[in-house]
Short mmCIF file of C-alpha atoms in Angstrom, two decimals:
data_model
loop_
_atom_site.label_atom_id
_atom_site.label_comp_id
_atom_site.label_asym_id
_atom_site.label_seq_id
_atom_site.Cartn_x
_atom_site.Cartn_y
_atom_site.Cartn_z
CA MET A 1 49.75 -11.51 6.30
CA GLY A 2 49.38 -7.75 6.05
CA ARG A 3 48.04 -8.06 2.53
CA ARG A 4 45.37 -10.58 3.56
CA HIS A 5 44.28 -8.22 6.28
CA SER A 6 43.89 -5.25 4.01
CA LEU A 7 41.84 -7.39 1.62
CA GLY A 8 39.67 -8.57 4.49
CA ASP A 9 39.30 -5.01 5.72
CA LEU A 10 38.36 -3.89 2.21
CA SER A 11 35.59 -6.49 2.02
CA TYR A 12 34.48 -5.47 5.52
CA GLY A 13 34.18 -1.84 4.50
CA LEU A 14 32.38 -2.77 1.30
CA VAL A 15 29.84 -5.16 2.83
CA ILE A 16 29.10 -3.13 5.97
CA GLY A 17 29.04 0.12 4.00
CA THR A 18 26.64 -1.22 1.37
CA LEU A 19 24.25 -2.70 3.92
CA ALA A 20 24.29 0.49 6.01
CA ALA A 21 23.63 2.57 2.89
CA LEU A 22 20.72 0.25 2.06
CA ALA A 23 19.37 0.76 5.60
CA LEU A 24 19.54 4.55 5.21
CA LEU A 25 17.86 4.34 1.80
CA ILE A 26 15.04 2.20 3.22
CA ILE A 27 14.55 4.62 6.12
CA VAL A 28 14.67 7.89 4.21
CA ALA A 29 13.44 7.21 0.65
CA PRO A 30 9.78 6.38 1.40
CA VAL A 31 9.40 9.55 3.46
CA VAL A 32 10.88 11.73 0.71
CA ILE A 33 8.79 10.00 -1.96
CA VAL A 34 5.52 10.49 -0.06
CA LEU A 35 6.33 14.12 0.56
CA SER A 36 6.99 14.74 -3.15
CA THR A 37 3.92 12.85 -4.41
CA SER A 38 1.69 14.88 -2.11
CA PHE A 39 2.32 17.90 -4.38
CA THR A 40 1.17 16.09 -7.54
CA GLU A 41 -1.01 17.75 -10.15
CA GLY A 42 -2.48 14.40 -11.18
CA ARG A 43 -5.51 12.55 -9.86
CA SER A 44 -3.52 9.57 -8.63
CA LEU A 45 -0.39 9.07 -6.57
CA LYS A 46 2.35 8.21 -9.03
CA PHE A 47 6.07 8.66 -8.74
CA PRO A 48 7.66 10.77 -10.12
CA PRO A 49 4.72 13.13 -9.55
CA THR A 50 3.41 15.10 -12.53
CA GLY A 51 3.71 18.86 -12.11
CA PHE A 52 3.30 20.76 -8.88
CA SER A 53 0.09 21.74 -7.15
CA LEU A 54 -1.36 22.12 -3.70
CA GLN A 55 -4.72 20.61 -4.70
CA TRP A 56 -4.67 17.78 -2.14
CA TYR A 57 -3.63 20.14 0.64
CA GLU A 58 -6.48 22.49 -0.35
CA ALA A 59 -8.89 19.56 -0.29
CA LEU A 60 -7.54 18.50 3.09
CA PHE A 61 -7.89 21.95 4.68
CA ASP A 62 -11.34 22.56 3.18
CA PRO A 63 -13.67 22.57 6.23
CA SER A 64 -16.68 21.09 4.45
CA LYS A 65 -15.00 18.50 2.20
CA SER A 66 -12.74 17.09 4.90
CA ARG A 67 -14.96 17.51 7.97
CA GLN A 68 -14.51 13.88 9.01
CA ILE A 69 -10.72 14.15 8.94
CA HIS A 70 -10.77 17.36 11.00
CA ARG A 71 -13.10 15.71 13.51
CA ALA A 72 -10.69 12.75 13.78
CA VAL A 73 -7.69 15.05 14.29
CA LEU A 74 -9.48 16.94 17.08
CA ASN A 75 -10.56 13.68 18.72
CA SER A 76 -7.01 12.33 18.58
CA LEU A 77 -5.57 15.50 20.12
CA GLU A 78 -8.22 15.57 22.85
CA VAL A 79 -7.68 11.90 23.75
CA ALA A 80 -3.88 12.30 23.75
CA ALA A 81 -4.06 15.39 25.99
CA TRP A 82 -6.39 13.85 28.57
CA SER A 83 -4.78 10.41 28.64
CA THR A 84 -1.35 12.03 29.08
CA ALA A 85 -2.68 14.30 31.85
CA PHE A 86 -4.14 11.36 33.79
CA GLY A 87 -1.03 9.32 33.03
CA VAL A 88 1.24 12.03 34.46
CA LEU A 89 -0.89 12.31 37.60
CA PHE A 90 -1.26 8.57 38.32
CA GLY A 91 2.09 7.54 36.86
CA SER A 92 4.32 9.99 38.74
CA LEU A 93 2.46 9.32 42.01
CA ALA A 94 3.00 5.60 41.51
CA ALA A 95 6.68 6.15 40.66
CA LEU A 96 7.09 8.14 43.90
CA GLY A 97 5.34 5.39 45.83
CA LEU A 98 7.51 2.64 44.35
CA ALA A 99 10.81 4.55 44.35
CA ARG A 100 12.06 3.55 47.79
CA SER A 101 10.37 0.20 48.30
CA ARG A 102 12.66 -2.71 47.66
CA ASN A 103 10.26 -5.51 48.59
CA ARG A 104 8.74 -8.21 46.39
CA LEU A 105 5.33 -6.60 46.20
CA ALA A 106 6.79 -3.39 44.81
CA ARG A 107 8.63 -5.32 42.09
CA VAL A 108 5.47 -7.22 41.17
CA ALA A 109 3.49 -3.97 41.04
CA ASP A 110 6.16 -2.39 38.82
CA GLY A 111 6.08 -5.36 36.43
CA PHE A 112 2.28 -5.20 36.36
CA PHE A 113 2.26 -1.48 35.49
CA MET A 114 4.86 -2.00 32.73
CA SER A 115 3.11 -5.04 31.21
CA PRO A 116 1.00 -3.08 28.64
CA LEU A 117 4.30 -2.46 26.80
CA VAL A 118 4.83 -6.14 25.96
CA LEU A 119 1.23 -7.34 25.90
CA PRO A 120 -0.15 -7.35 22.33
CA GLY A 121 -2.22 -4.16 22.08
CA LEU A 122 -4.94 -5.88 20.06
CA THR A 123 -5.62 -8.32 22.89
CA PHE A 124 -6.13 -5.45 25.35
CA GLY A 125 -8.16 -3.46 22.78
CA LEU A 126 -10.56 -6.34 22.24
CA ALA A 127 -10.74 -7.03 25.99
CA ALA A 128 -11.58 -3.36 26.65
CA LEU A 129 -14.31 -3.39 23.99
CA MET A 130 -15.93 -6.49 25.49
CA TYR A 131 -15.62 -5.19 29.04
CA PHE A 132 -17.05 -1.72 28.42
CA THR A 133 -19.85 -3.08 26.23
CA LEU A 134 -20.85 -5.91 28.55
CA ILE A 135 -20.97 -3.71 31.66
CA GLY A 136 -23.19 -1.31 29.73
CA PHE A 137 -21.07 1.71 28.71
CA ARG A 138 -21.88 3.44 25.43
CA PRO A 139 -18.90 4.14 23.11
CA SER A 140 -17.39 7.54 23.94
CA LEU A 141 -14.11 9.43 23.91
CA ASN A 142 -13.86 8.89 27.68
CA LEU A 143 -13.47 5.16 27.18
CA ILE A 144 -10.74 5.71 24.57
CA ILE A 145 -8.99 8.08 27.01
CA ALA A 146 -9.08 5.37 29.69
CA GLY A 147 -7.71 2.76 27.28
CA HIS A 148 -4.94 5.03 26.02
CA MET A 149 -3.96 5.95 29.58
CA ILE A 150 -3.33 2.26 30.35
CA VAL A 151 -1.10 1.65 27.32
CA THR A 152 0.85 4.94 27.56
CA VAL A 153 1.40 5.27 31.32
CA PRO A 154 4.41 2.86 31.29
CA PHE A 155 6.44 5.51 29.42
CA ILE A 156 5.79 8.07 32.18
CA LEU A 157 6.41 5.55 34.93
CA ARG A 158 9.72 4.47 33.42
CA THR A 159 11.23 7.93 32.81
CA THR A 160 10.01 9.23 36.19
CA ALA A 161 11.40 6.20 38.03
CA ALA A 162 14.72 6.71 36.20
CA SER A 163 15.01 10.33 37.38
CA LEU A 164 13.98 9.35 40.91
CA SER A 165 16.70 6.70 41.06
CA GLN A 166 19.30 9.37 40.26
CA LEU A 167 18.02 11.60 43.04
CA ASP A 168 20.34 11.91 46.04
CA PRO A 169 18.35 10.64 49.07
CA ALA A 170 20.35 13.06 51.24
CA LEU A 171 18.41 15.97 49.67
CA ASN A 172 15.16 14.54 50.90
CA ASP A 173 16.52 13.73 54.36
CA SER A 174 18.13 17.12 54.86
CA SER A 175 14.98 18.93 53.77
CA GLN A 176 12.94 16.95 56.27
CA SER A 177 15.48 17.24 59.08
CA LEU A 178 15.36 21.01 58.58
CA GLY A 179 11.69 20.79 59.43
CA ALA A 180 10.05 20.81 56.00
CA SER A 181 6.90 18.75 55.74
CA TRP A 182 6.71 15.81 53.35
CA LEU A 183 4.49 17.75 50.97
CA TYR A 184 6.75 20.81 51.06
CA THR A 185 9.78 18.64 50.30
CA LEU A 186 7.94 17.03 47.41
CA ARG A 187 6.90 20.40 45.98
CA ARG A 188 10.16 22.29 46.46
CA VAL A 189 12.85 19.59 46.23
CA THR A 190 11.73 16.37 44.58
CA LEU A 191 9.35 17.59 41.86
CA PRO A 192 11.64 20.25 40.37
CA LEU A 193 14.45 17.67 40.16
CA ILE A 194 12.40 14.93 38.50
CA ALA A 195 10.41 17.30 36.25
CA PRO A 196 12.59 16.59 33.15
CA GLY A 197 11.93 12.86 33.56
CA ILE A 198 8.18 13.40 33.89
CA PHE A 199 8.23 15.72 30.87
CA ALA A 200 10.13 13.22 28.70
CA GLY A 201 7.68 10.48 29.67
CA ALA A 202 4.69 12.73 28.99
CA PHE A 203 6.07 13.52 25.53
CA LEU A 204 6.51 9.81 24.69
CA ALA A 205 3.05 9.02 26.09
CA PHE A 206 1.41 11.81 24.07
CA MET A 207 3.06 10.63 20.84
CA ALA A 208 2.14 7.00 21.57
CA SER A 209 -1.48 8.01 22.10
CA ILE A 210 -1.63 10.02 18.85
CA ASP A 211 -0.23 7.00 16.99
CA ASN A 212 -2.21 4.31 18.82
CA VAL A 213 -4.03 1.83 16.60
CA PRO A 214 -4.92 -1.30 18.59
CA VAL A 215 -7.00 0.37 21.32
CA SER A 216 -8.64 2.95 19.04
CA LEU A 217 -9.47 0.26 16.47
CA PHE A 218 -11.81 -1.45 18.92
CA LEU A 219 -13.09 1.51 20.97
CA SER A 220 -13.69 4.17 18.32
CA THR A 221 -16.91 4.44 16.37
CA ALA A 222 -18.06 6.63 13.48
CA ARG A 223 -18.81 9.39 15.98
CA THR A 224 -15.61 8.99 17.98
CA ASP A 225 -13.31 8.52 14.98
CA MET A 226 -9.55 8.70 15.60
CA LEU A 227 -6.95 9.91 13.09
CA PRO A 228 -4.98 6.67 12.54
CA ILE A 229 -8.22 4.72 12.08
CA ARG A 230 -9.59 7.32 9.64
CA MET A 231 -6.31 7.19 7.69
CA TRP A 232 -6.53 3.41 7.59
CA GLY A 233 -10.02 3.80 6.11
CA MET A 234 -8.61 6.17 3.48
CA MET A 235 -6.13 3.50 2.33
CA GLU A 236 -8.25 0.39 2.64
CA SER A 237 -10.58 0.22 -0.34
CA THR A 238 -9.81 2.96 -2.85
CA LEU A 239 -6.79 5.07 -2.18
CA ASP A 240 -7.86 8.60 -1.23
CA PRO A 241 -5.08 10.95 -2.43
CA ARG A 242 -5.77 13.34 0.47
CA ILE A 243 -3.88 10.83 2.61
CA ALA A 244 -0.69 11.99 0.90
CA ALA A 245 -1.47 15.52 2.12
CA VAL A 246 -2.23 14.23 5.65
CA SER A 247 1.11 12.40 5.53
CA GLY A 248 2.86 15.56 4.31
CA VAL A 249 1.47 17.51 7.27
CA LEU A 250 2.44 14.79 9.75
CA ILE A 251 5.96 14.45 8.27
CA THR A 252 6.48 18.21 8.59
CA ALA A 253 5.12 18.13 12.15
CA ALA A 254 7.45 15.25 13.11
CA PHE A 255 10.41 17.07 11.57
CA LEU A 256 9.68 20.34 13.41
CA LEU A 257 9.03 18.47 16.64
CA MET A 258 12.41 16.73 16.34
CA LEU A 259 14.15 20.08 15.89
CA VAL A 260 12.33 21.63 18.86
CA MET A 261 13.05 18.64 21.10
CA GLU A 262 16.68 18.66 20.01
CA TRP A 263 17.10 22.33 20.90
CA THR A 264 15.19 22.21 24.17
CA VAL A 265 15.97 18.87 25.82
CA GLY A 266 18.61 17.33 23.53
CA LEU A 267 16.34 14.45 22.53
CA THR A 268 18.88 12.48 20.51
CA ARG A 269 21.45 12.74 23.30
CA ARG A 270 18.87 11.40 25.77
CA MET A 271 17.85 8.55 23.49
CA ARG A 272 21.43 7.39 23.16
CA GLU A 273 21.83 7.16 26.91
CA MET B 1 5.64 10.55 55.97
CA ASN B 2 6.06 6.91 56.95
CA LYS B 3 6.65 3.92 54.69
CA LEU B 4 3.07 2.73 54.67
CA ALA B 5 1.74 6.10 53.60
CA GLU B 6 4.30 6.50 50.81
CA TRP B 7 3.35 3.10 49.46
CA GLN B 8 -0.25 4.35 49.21
CA LEU B 9 0.74 6.72 46.40
CA THR B 10 0.60 3.75 44.03
CA LEU B 11 -3.05 3.14 44.89
CA PRO B 12 -4.67 5.41 42.25
CA LEU B 13 -2.74 3.73 39.42
CA ALA B 14 -3.24 0.28 40.95
CA LEU B 15 -7.01 0.86 41.13
CA ALA B 16 -7.09 2.17 37.55
CA PHE B 17 -5.14 -0.87 36.34
CA ALA B 18 -7.41 -3.24 38.26
CA ALA B 19 -10.55 -1.64 36.83
CA ILE B 20 -9.56 -1.00 33.22
CA PHE B 21 -6.71 -3.42 32.54
CA LEU B 22 -6.96 -6.55 34.69
CA ALA B 23 -10.76 -6.75 34.74
CA PRO B 24 -11.10 -6.51 30.92
CA LEU B 25 -8.42 -9.18 30.41
CA LEU B 26 -10.15 -11.51 32.88
CA MET B 27 -13.45 -10.85 31.10
CA LEU B 28 -11.77 -11.69 27.76
CA VAL B 29 -10.76 -15.07 29.17
CA GLY B 30 -14.27 -15.53 30.56
CA VAL B 31 -15.95 -14.67 27.24
CA SER B 32 -13.77 -17.24 25.44
CA PHE B 33 -15.50 -19.98 27.43
CA PHE B 34 -18.88 -19.32 25.86
CA SER B 35 -20.01 -21.50 22.96
CA ASP B 36 -22.31 -19.10 21.12
CA ASP B 37 -21.75 -15.61 19.79
CA LYS B 38 -24.62 -14.23 21.94
CA ILE B 39 -22.50 -15.14 24.99
CA THR B 40 -25.23 -17.12 26.75
CA GLN B 41 -24.04 -20.75 26.77
CA PRO B 42 -20.87 -21.60 28.66
CA GLY B 43 -18.70 -24.21 27.01
CA PHE B 44 -15.47 -25.01 25.24
CA ALA B 45 -16.84 -25.02 21.70
CA GLN B 46 -14.81 -21.99 20.49
CA TRP B 47 -11.56 -23.42 21.87
CA VAL B 48 -12.28 -26.73 20.12
CA LYS B 49 -13.20 -24.87 16.93
CA PHE B 50 -9.92 -22.88 16.87
CA TYR B 51 -7.48 -25.53 18.06
CA GLY B 52 -9.21 -28.34 16.14
CA ASP B 53 -8.64 -26.56 12.83
CA PRO B 54 -5.26 -27.07 11.08
CA PHE B 55 -5.75 -23.64 9.45
CA SER B 56 -5.35 -21.99 12.89
CA TYR B 57 -1.89 -23.50 13.32
CA LYS B 58 -0.92 -22.23 9.88
CA VAL B 59 -2.03 -18.71 10.82
CA ILE B 60 -0.12 -18.85 14.13
CA ALA B 61 3.00 -20.16 12.36
CA ASP B 62 2.72 -17.52 9.59
CA THR B 63 2.39 -14.75 12.18
CA MET B 64 5.43 -15.92 14.15
CA LEU B 65 7.42 -16.43 10.91
CA LEU B 66 6.55 -12.90 9.79
CA GLY B 67 8.02 -11.66 13.08
CA VAL B 68 11.17 -13.78 12.63
CA LYS B 69 11.69 -12.62 9.02
CA THR B 70 11.26 -8.98 10.02
CA VAL B 71 13.72 -9.41 12.88
CA CYS B 72 16.29 -11.00 10.52
CA ALA B 73 15.87 -8.24 7.93
CA THR B 74 16.21 -5.45 10.50
CA ILE B 75 19.40 -7.08 11.86
CA LEU B 76 20.83 -7.57 8.36
CA VAL B 77 20.71 -3.88 7.46
CA GLY B 78 20.29 -2.30 10.91
CA TYR B 79 23.38 -3.83 12.53
CA PRO B 80 25.77 -2.53 9.81
CA LEU B 81 24.17 0.92 10.16
CA ALA B 82 24.82 0.80 13.91
CA LEU B 83 28.46 -0.14 13.18
CA VAL B 84 28.82 2.79 10.78
CA TYR B 85 27.28 5.05 13.43
CA LEU B 86 29.85 3.81 15.95
CA ASP B 87 32.78 4.72 13.66
CA ALA B 88 31.33 8.01 12.42
CA PRO B 89 32.67 11.42 13.54
CA PRO B 90 30.43 13.21 16.11
CA ARG B 91 28.90 15.59 13.55
CA LEU B 92 27.80 12.73 11.29
CA GLN B 93 26.57 10.82 14.35
CA LYS B 94 24.18 13.67 15.10
CA VAL B 95 22.75 13.54 11.58
CA LEU B 96 22.44 9.74 11.67
CA ILE B 97 20.64 9.66 15.01
CA PHE B 98 18.25 12.36 13.73
CA VAL B 99 17.44 10.24 10.67
CA ILE B 100 17.02 7.12 12.80
CA VAL B 101 14.80 8.67 15.46
CA MET B 102 12.55 10.77 13.22
CA PRO B 103 10.51 7.82 11.85
CA LEU B 104 9.56 7.06 15.47
CA LEU B 105 7.72 10.38 15.66
CA LEU B 106 5.99 9.63 12.38
CA SER B 107 2.70 7.76 12.55
CA VAL B 108 2.90 4.06 11.68
CA VAL B 109 0.03 4.68 9.28
CA VAL B 110 2.07 7.26 7.35
CA ARG B 111 5.03 4.89 7.15
CA THR B 112 2.69 2.16 5.90
CA PHE B 113 1.15 4.48 3.33
CA ALA B 114 4.63 5.42 2.07
CA TRP B 115 5.21 1.80 1.09
CA ILE B 116 2.01 1.71 -0.96
CA VAL B 117 3.43 4.54 -3.05
CA VAL B 118 6.79 2.75 -3.29
CA LEU B 119 5.61 -0.81 -3.97
CA GLY B 120 2.34 -0.25 -5.87
CA ARG B 121 1.70 -1.17 -9.53
CA GLU B 122 2.57 2.37 -10.56
CA GLY B 123 4.98 2.68 -7.68
CA VAL B 124 8.59 3.76 -7.56
CA VAL B 125 10.13 0.29 -7.73
CA ASN B 126 8.06 -0.78 -10.72
CA GLN B 127 8.61 2.52 -12.57
CA LEU B 128 12.35 2.23 -12.03
CA LEU B 129 12.61 -1.40 -13.13
CA LEU B 130 10.36 -0.77 -16.16
CA SER B 131 12.32 2.25 -17.34
CA LEU B 132 15.60 0.35 -16.96
CA GLY B 133 14.11 -2.44 -19.08
CA ILE B 134 14.72 -5.07 -16.40
CA ILE B 135 11.05 -6.10 -16.38
CA SER B 136 8.43 -5.77 -19.12
CA GLU B 137 5.34 -5.56 -16.93
CA PRO B 138 4.81 -4.37 -13.35
CA LEU B 139 5.70 -6.79 -10.56
CA ARG B 140 3.13 -7.48 -7.89
CA LEU B 141 4.80 -6.37 -4.69
CA LEU B 142 1.81 -5.26 -2.65
CA GLN B 143 -0.17 -8.12 -1.12
CA THR B 144 2.89 -10.34 -1.04
CA GLU B 145 4.82 -11.41 2.02
CA LEU B 146 8.04 -10.06 0.50
CA GLY B 147 6.55 -6.57 0.18
CA LEU B 148 5.21 -6.77 3.73
CA VAL B 149 8.59 -7.81 5.17
CA ILE B 150 10.39 -4.99 3.29
CA SER B 151 7.87 -2.46 4.61
CA LEU B 152 8.00 -3.75 8.17
CA THR B 153 11.79 -3.60 8.03
CA GLN B 154 11.60 0.17 7.66
CA ILE B 155 8.64 0.59 9.99
CA GLU B 156 10.29 -1.36 12.85
CA MET B 157 13.93 -0.37 12.19
CA PRO B 158 14.18 2.36 14.91
CA LEU B 159 13.14 -0.22 17.53
CA MET B 160 16.20 -2.32 16.56
CA LEU B 161 18.64 0.56 16.15
CA LEU B 162 18.03 2.50 19.37
CA PRO B 163 18.86 -0.30 21.86
CA LEU B 164 21.77 -1.40 19.63
CA ILE B 165 23.28 2.07 19.45
CA SER B 166 22.79 2.73 23.14
CA VAL B 167 24.65 -0.50 24.07
CA MET B 168 27.34 -0.07 21.40
CA SER B 169 28.20 3.50 22.38
CA ARG B 170 29.04 2.26 25.87
CA LEU B 171 31.61 -0.26 24.54
CA ASP B 172 35.18 0.54 25.49
CA PRO B 173 36.87 1.62 22.21
CA ASN B 174 40.17 0.23 23.57
CA LEU B 175 38.80 -3.29 23.15
CA ARG B 176 38.57 -2.88 19.38
CA ASP B 177 41.99 -1.27 19.18
CA ALA B 178 43.45 -4.08 21.27
CA SER B 179 41.86 -6.68 19.02
CA ALA B 180 43.28 -4.97 15.92
CA ALA B 181 46.72 -4.53 17.54
CA LEU B 182 46.81 -8.24 18.31
CA GLY B 183 46.36 -8.92 14.60
CA ALA B 184 42.65 -9.71 14.29
CA SER B 185 41.00 -8.65 11.02
CA ARG B 186 38.00 -6.33 11.20
CA TRP B 187 35.66 -9.24 10.49
CA ARG B 188 37.17 -11.24 13.33
CA THR B 189 36.95 -8.26 15.69
CA LEU B 190 33.30 -7.86 14.69
CA PHE B 191 32.31 -11.45 15.41
CA THR B 192 34.49 -12.15 18.44
CA VAL B 193 34.45 -8.75 20.20
CA ILE B 194 31.68 -6.39 19.07
CA VAL B 195 28.82 -8.85 18.47
CA PRO B 196 29.15 -10.69 21.83
CA LEU B 197 29.45 -7.41 23.72
CA SER B 198 26.47 -5.83 21.99
CA MET B 199 24.29 -8.91 22.65
CA PRO B 200 22.05 -7.22 25.29
CA GLY B 201 21.18 -4.44 22.81
CA LEU B 202 20.66 -6.90 19.98
CA VAL B 203 18.33 -9.05 22.07
CA ALA B 204 16.36 -6.01 23.27
CA GLY B 205 16.00 -4.88 19.65
CA CYS B 206 14.85 -8.34 18.49
CA LEU B 207 12.30 -8.42 21.28
CA LEU B 208 10.79 -5.04 20.39
CA VAL B 209 10.76 -5.68 16.63
CA PHE B 210 9.23 -9.14 17.04
CA ALA B 211 6.47 -7.98 19.39
CA SER B 212 5.67 -4.99 17.20
CA SER B 213 5.72 -6.66 13.76
CA THR B 214 3.58 -9.66 14.77
CA THR B 215 0.83 -7.31 15.99
CA ALA B 216 1.17 -4.58 13.31
CA PHE B 217 -2.46 -4.76 12.24
CA ILE B 218 -2.54 -1.80 9.83
CA SER B 219 0.67 -2.68 7.97
CA GLN B 220 -0.39 -6.31 7.75
CA THR B 221 -3.83 -5.57 6.33
CA VAL B 222 -2.94 -2.66 4.04
CA ILE B 223 0.28 -4.03 2.54
CA GLY B 224 -0.38 -7.74 3.05
CA GLY B 225 -3.99 -7.48 1.88
CA VAL B 226 -6.75 -9.87 2.90
CA ARG B 227 -5.19 -12.94 1.33
CA LEU B 228 -2.26 -13.00 3.74
CA ILE B 229 -3.95 -13.95 6.99
CA TYR B 230 -2.23 -13.27 10.30
CA LEU B 231 -3.63 -13.45 13.83
CA PRO B 232 -4.41 -9.68 14.13
CA LEU B 233 -6.55 -9.78 10.95
CA LEU B 234 -8.37 -12.87 12.23
CA ILE B 235 -9.10 -11.14 15.56
CA TRP B 236 -10.42 -8.05 13.79
CA GLN B 237 -12.61 -10.04 11.36
CA GLN B 238 -14.08 -12.23 14.09
CA SER B 239 -14.80 -9.38 16.51
CA LEU B 240 -15.79 -6.41 14.34
CA VAL B 241 -17.03 -8.03 11.11
CA VAL B 242 -18.49 -11.41 12.08
CA PHE B 243 -19.22 -10.38 15.72
CA ASN B 244 -18.21 -13.75 17.12
CA TRP B 245 -16.66 -12.39 20.30
CA PRO B 246 -15.93 -15.73 22.02
CA PHE B 247 -13.97 -16.93 18.98
CA ALA B 248 -12.14 -13.59 18.71
CA ALA B 249 -11.28 -13.95 22.41
CA VAL B 250 -9.78 -17.40 21.80
CA VAL B 251 -7.69 -16.07 18.88
CA SER B 252 -6.46 -13.05 20.83
CA ILE B 253 -5.42 -15.32 23.71
CA ALA B 254 -3.48 -17.38 21.13
CA LEU B 255 -1.76 -14.18 19.95
CA LEU B 256 -1.02 -13.17 23.54
CA ILE B 257 0.47 -16.54 24.46
CA SER B 258 2.56 -16.99 21.31
CA VAL B 259 4.01 -13.44 21.46
CA LEU B 260 4.70 -13.63 25.21
CA THR B 261 6.37 -17.05 24.82
CA VAL B 262 8.83 -15.77 22.22
CA VAL B 263 9.39 -12.50 24.11
CA SER B 264 10.15 -14.26 27.40
CA ALA B 265 12.44 -16.76 25.65
CA LEU B 266 14.31 -13.83 24.10
CA SER B 267 14.62 -11.89 27.35
CA TRP B 268 15.87 -15.06 29.08
CA LEU B 269 18.51 -15.28 26.35
CA GLY B 270 19.29 -11.61 26.88
CA ARG B 271 19.84 -12.07 30.61
CA ARG B 272 22.11 -15.06 29.93
CA SER B 273 24.18 -13.19 27.35
CA GLY B 274 24.35 -10.21 29.71
CA GLY B 275 25.70 -12.48 32.43
CA TYR B 276 28.22 -13.91 30.00
CA VAL B 277 29.52 -10.49 29.06
CA HIS B 278 29.91 -9.15 32.59
CA GLY B 279 30.89 -12.40 34.27
#
């Protein structure tokens, strides 16, 4: 009996361990490989890379050679900043409005506001293109900002609603019974307490906007190019090796961002909860 | 401030959603009922054209199958990783969660590009197999469904792991100890205790991975190429290359309905399994 168990346990450890190691390899290896090929001396992206040089990074940072990429980066940052700003404004107001209603209409409204998360992004992207074109708007960054706001606001709504649900209603009541106005209570009691939730949602929304493909694919044009779409163009026909340098920059940025978030808000601890 | 006034705080977002979310989707449905690509003649011609063509059903089936295969692959390697995470000491847990979350902050396009370097003709896999003498000429991995599923497994893995880990960490460790003390092997404990209790996380993970992989336009086109046709590629071709908007509208409604059907079936399953666990 005992022997059969130890054999079973051995096979358990072996199978689960191997599969988990495979998972880690699949997650980590491509990132490491891309990072190392971006420093290649060669003209193509082979692995293992030949020699060491910063040629593709130099090409990427060259203002005249890579003007289109720089333009796309600036557009992406601008769209992410504005769509997150509008998302924080509208989203946290809506979360406050929905927080204490328990009726059917409030639940329907909540489901409606969250629906961009499950709806295929391409369907909304195409719908937005048709809508804006047919009612006579010209393509512009403003339209992309509007589209991104719709698909990223659910993140803000969800994290803000979560912090509001943990808020002790007695705080609100006591503030008001002591004579504070509704606005004063909001400013001095509620907002400071839910600020971490709003901030976490804003961070997720900003990242989702930077990475958004389906909406940008339909709404961006040559003049309003967005980074993910430009990168897609760099991979589509002939592989442009500068994309390895773009990837290297983005990998480093993601890594630093993870460290900063870990130190400031304990990101991984929050994500586990 | 009274109830009515507080409710009014949702109005700005509600108006924005009505104007730039609901109205476009209604217009999409409206456009699909036009027969010509100039959008002048109302009719059902595009619906007949799409649903009268056996090729359309193949594309829908391929898209859904791609989602199912990706879900299976992420469970196969992701679930064991979640188990290892559960048993790991706190210090190792911190490292693991860092490794699991970081890809989420990395653009999908970068993760897709990484697989071109790995799977390409001169890529890592081919170089390795060639130098070991296992193959004599490079395998074609890009532009195959196998390559696409492998890539999507990595790209979508965090979406499976995060809900799994968050549900698993809340499991009472005593349950596993009790199962072991009563003589169950680790395999038996896994399938009779841990898997049923982690069902809500597993279902949530499946839902996210399925919805994301079936609509992953960039990964599908760059790694799958133009010969593997899925619904997102068809939508893009019809709307931005051929400029047949009514037909693109019909296809995107097909994508919407097929994804939402599977997602609601899964979340119904999730609610049932949740009820089973707590009841």
